Coordinates of C-alpha atoms in Angstrom, one line a residue:
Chain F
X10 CA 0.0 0.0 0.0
X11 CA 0.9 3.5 -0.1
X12 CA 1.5 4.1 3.6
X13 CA 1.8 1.7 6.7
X14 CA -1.3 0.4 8.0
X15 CA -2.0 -0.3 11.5
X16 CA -5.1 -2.3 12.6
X17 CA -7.2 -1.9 14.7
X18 CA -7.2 2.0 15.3
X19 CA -9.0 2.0 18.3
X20 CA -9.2 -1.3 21.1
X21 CA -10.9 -1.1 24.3
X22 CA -10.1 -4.5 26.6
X23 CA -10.7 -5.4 29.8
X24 CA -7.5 -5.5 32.0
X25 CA -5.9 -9.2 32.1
X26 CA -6.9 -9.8 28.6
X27 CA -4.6 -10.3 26.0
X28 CA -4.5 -8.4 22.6
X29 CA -2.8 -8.4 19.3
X30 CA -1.8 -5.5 17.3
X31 CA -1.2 -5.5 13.8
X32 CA 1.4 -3.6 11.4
X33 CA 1.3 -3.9 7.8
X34 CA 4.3 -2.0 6.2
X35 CA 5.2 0.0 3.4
X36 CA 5.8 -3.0 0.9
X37 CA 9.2 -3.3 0.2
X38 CA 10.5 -1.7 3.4
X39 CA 12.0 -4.2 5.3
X40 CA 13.1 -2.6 8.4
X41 CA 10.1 -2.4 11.0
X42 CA 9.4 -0.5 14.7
X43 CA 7.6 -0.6 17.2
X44 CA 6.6 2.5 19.2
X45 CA 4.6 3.3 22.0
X46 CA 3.2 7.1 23.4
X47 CA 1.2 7.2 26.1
X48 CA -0.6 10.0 26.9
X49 CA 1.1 13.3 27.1
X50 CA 4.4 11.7 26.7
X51 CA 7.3 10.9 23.7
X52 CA 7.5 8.1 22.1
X53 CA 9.2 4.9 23.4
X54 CA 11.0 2.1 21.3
X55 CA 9.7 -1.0 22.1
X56 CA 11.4 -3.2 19.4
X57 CA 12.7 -3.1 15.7
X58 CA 12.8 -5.6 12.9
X59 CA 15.3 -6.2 10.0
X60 CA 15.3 -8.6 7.5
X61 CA 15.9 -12.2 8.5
X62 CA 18.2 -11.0 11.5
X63 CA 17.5 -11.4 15.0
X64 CA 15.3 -8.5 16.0
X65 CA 16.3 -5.4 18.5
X66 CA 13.6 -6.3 21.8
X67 CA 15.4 -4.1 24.0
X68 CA 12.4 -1.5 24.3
X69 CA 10.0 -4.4 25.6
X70 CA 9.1 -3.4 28.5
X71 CA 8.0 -6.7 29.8
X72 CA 7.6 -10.7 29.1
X73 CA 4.0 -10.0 28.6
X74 CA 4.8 -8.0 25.7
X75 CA 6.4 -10.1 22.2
X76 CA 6.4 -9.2 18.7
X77 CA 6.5 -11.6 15.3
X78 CA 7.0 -10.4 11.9
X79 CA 5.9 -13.2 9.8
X80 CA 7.3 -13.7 5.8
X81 CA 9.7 -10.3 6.8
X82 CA 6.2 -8.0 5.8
X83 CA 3.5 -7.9 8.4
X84 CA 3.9 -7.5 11.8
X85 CA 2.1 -8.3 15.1
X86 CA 2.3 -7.3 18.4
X87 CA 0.9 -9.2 21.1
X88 CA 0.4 -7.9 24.9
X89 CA -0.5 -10.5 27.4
X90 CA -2.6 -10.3 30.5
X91 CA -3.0 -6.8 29.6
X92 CA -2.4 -3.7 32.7
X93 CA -4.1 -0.2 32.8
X94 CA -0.6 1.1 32.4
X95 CA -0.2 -0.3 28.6
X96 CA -3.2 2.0 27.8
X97 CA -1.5 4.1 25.2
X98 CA -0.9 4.9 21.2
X99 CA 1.3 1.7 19.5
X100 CA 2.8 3.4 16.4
X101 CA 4.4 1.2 13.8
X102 CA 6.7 2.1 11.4
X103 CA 8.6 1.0 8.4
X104 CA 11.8 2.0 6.4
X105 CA 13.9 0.9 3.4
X106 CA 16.9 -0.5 5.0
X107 CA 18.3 -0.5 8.2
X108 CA 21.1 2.3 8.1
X109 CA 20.9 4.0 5.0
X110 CA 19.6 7.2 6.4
X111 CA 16.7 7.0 5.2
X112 CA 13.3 8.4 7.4
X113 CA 10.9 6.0 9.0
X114 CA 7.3 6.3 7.6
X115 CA 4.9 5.7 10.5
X116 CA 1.3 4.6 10.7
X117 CA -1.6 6.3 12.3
X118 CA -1.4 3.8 15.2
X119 CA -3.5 2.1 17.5
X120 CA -5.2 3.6 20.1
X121 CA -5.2 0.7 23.6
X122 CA -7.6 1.4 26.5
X123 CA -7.1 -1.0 28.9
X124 CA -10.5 -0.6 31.4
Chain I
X3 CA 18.3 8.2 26.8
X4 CA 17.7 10.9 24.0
X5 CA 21.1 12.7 23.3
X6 CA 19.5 15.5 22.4
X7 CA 18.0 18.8 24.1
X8 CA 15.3 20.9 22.7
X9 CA 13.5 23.7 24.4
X10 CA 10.0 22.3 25.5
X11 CA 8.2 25.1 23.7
X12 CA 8.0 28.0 20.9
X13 CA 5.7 30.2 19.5
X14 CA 5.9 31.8 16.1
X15 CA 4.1 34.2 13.9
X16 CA 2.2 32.4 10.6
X17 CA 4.2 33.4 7.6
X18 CA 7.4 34.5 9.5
X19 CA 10.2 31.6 9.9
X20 CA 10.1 29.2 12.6
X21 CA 13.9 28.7 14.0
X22 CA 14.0 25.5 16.2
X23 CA 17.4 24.6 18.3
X24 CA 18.7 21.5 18.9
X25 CA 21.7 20.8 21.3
X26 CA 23.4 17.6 20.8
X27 CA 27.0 18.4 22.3
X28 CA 28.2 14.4 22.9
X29 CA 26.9 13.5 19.2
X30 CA 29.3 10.8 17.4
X31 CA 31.1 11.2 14.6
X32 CA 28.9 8.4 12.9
X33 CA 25.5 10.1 14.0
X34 CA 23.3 11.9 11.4
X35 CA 20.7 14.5 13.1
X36 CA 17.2 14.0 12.0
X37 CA 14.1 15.8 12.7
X38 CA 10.4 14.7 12.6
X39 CA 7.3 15.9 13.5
X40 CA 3.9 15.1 15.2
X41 CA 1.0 16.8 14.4
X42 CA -1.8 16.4 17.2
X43 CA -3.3 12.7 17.2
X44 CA -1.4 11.7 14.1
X45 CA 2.3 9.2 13.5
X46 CA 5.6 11.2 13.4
X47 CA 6.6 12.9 10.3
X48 CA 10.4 12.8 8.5
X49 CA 11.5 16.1 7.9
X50 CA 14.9 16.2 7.0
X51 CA 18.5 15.1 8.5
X52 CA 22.0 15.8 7.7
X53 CA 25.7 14.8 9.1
X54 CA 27.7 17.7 8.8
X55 CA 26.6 19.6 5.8
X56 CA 23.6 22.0 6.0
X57 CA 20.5 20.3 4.1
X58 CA 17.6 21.6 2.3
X59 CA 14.2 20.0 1.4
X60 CA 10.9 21.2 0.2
X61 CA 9.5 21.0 4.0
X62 CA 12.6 22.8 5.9
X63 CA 16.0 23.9 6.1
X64 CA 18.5 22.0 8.2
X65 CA 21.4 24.0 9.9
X66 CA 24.2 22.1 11.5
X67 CA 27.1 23.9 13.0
X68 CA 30.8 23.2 12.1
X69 CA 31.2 21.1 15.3
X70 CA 28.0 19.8 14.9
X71 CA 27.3 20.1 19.0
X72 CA 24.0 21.9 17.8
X73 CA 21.4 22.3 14.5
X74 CA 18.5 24.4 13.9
X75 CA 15.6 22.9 11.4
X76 CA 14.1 26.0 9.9
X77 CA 10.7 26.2 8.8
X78 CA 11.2 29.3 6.2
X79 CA 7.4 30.5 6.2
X80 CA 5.7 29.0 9.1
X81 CA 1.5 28.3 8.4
X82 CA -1.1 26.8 11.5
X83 CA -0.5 23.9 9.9
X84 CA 3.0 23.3 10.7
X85 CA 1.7 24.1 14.8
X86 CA 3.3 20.4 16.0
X87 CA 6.0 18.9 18.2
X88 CA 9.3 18.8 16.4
X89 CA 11.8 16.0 17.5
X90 CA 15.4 16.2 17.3
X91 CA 17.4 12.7 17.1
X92 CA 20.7 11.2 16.5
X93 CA 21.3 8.2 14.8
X94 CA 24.1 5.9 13.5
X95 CA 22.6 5.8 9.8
X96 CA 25.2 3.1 8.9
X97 CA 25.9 -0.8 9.9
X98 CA 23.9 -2.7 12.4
X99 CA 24.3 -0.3 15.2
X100 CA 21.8 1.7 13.4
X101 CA 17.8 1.3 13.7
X102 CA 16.0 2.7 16.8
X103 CA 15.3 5.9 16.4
X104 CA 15.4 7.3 20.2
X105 CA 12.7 9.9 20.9
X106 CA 13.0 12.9 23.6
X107 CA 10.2 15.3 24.7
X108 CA 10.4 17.6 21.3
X109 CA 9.5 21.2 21.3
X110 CA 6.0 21.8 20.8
X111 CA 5.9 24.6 18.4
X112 CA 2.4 27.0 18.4
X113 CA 2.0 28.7 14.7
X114 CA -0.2 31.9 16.0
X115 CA -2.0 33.6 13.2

């Protein structure tokens, strides 16, 4: 597609649930991030895709948070037993290549209310 | 950590130029400066970036000093639409130490007509 896509825009779930979050990138891009803002605040890396190579999961906060990027395209992100505190804006985004300078393009993202 | 700091906010006057700093004093010599922005409930924008040569785009004007401790990204006729927070970053753009992008607080920038 033209941009990156990220499904759903909005999710509301009831805290301990789990969710998954979904990323489709730019095609052809094959670096992919994960971002999260929570309200009022920057953005935080969570983790980063490239290729076939081992991905960057240094931003995951916790073991109830994992990522897969399946066939190096689209990319989900799963939260487990979810917490008030992941409420926030997951932004995905997608570049050509790792390290070539060039900018990320990100999605509109997806809005998580945990209740 | 970000590496960078930016004043938390600006105002400017629509149509005049929008001049935003950006301190980055222990930037390496490997580390490009980029900018994006992020327009109220909407995914960061690219805007420009540069290494050590001053860069121009159609969107803005990138300004990096000789020792490249600082940059200002200028936004030659400012409208309300450019009213946004503007992030300064530094990256390795090269090799596997490259990728994340590392966000700080931005300057929120107010376009007043």
């Amino acid at each position: 597609g033209a941009g990156v896509s990220q499904s759903p825009s909005n999710k509301v779930t009831e805290k301990g649930k789990d969710v998954e979050l979904r990323c489709d990138p730019i095609s052809g891009h094959t670096a992919l991030y994960w971002y999260r803002q929570s309200l009022g605040q920057g953005l935080e890396f969570l983790i980063y895709f490239q290729g076939n190579s081992a991905p960057d999961k240094s931003g995951l906060p916790s073991d109830r948070f994992s990522a897969e990027r399946t066939g190096g395209s689209v990319s989900t992100l799963t939260i487990q037993r979810t917490q008030q505190e992941d409420s926030a804006v997951y932004l995905c985004a997608s570049s050509r290549q790792l390290g070539t300078g060039y900018g990320y393009t990100f999605g509109s993202g997806t809005r998580l209310t945990v209740v | 950590d970000a590496k960078t700091t930016q004043p938390t906010s600006m105002d400017c006057a629509e149509g005049r130029a929008a001049n935003l700093p950006c301190n980055h004093s222990t930037i390496s010599g490997n580390e490009y400066v980029y900018w994006y922005r992020q327009i109220h409930s909407q995914g960061p924008q690219y805007i420009i970036h540069g290494l050590k040569n001053n860069e121009t785009n159609e969107m803005a004007s990138l300004i990096i000093t000789e020792d490249r401790k600082s940059s200002t990204l200028i936004l030659p006729h400012a409208t309300l639409r450019d009213t946004a927070v503007y992030y300064c970053i530094v990256r390795v753009a090269t090799g596997n130490q490259g990728g994340k992008l590392i966000f700080g607080q931005g300057t929120e920038l107010s376009v007043k007509p």
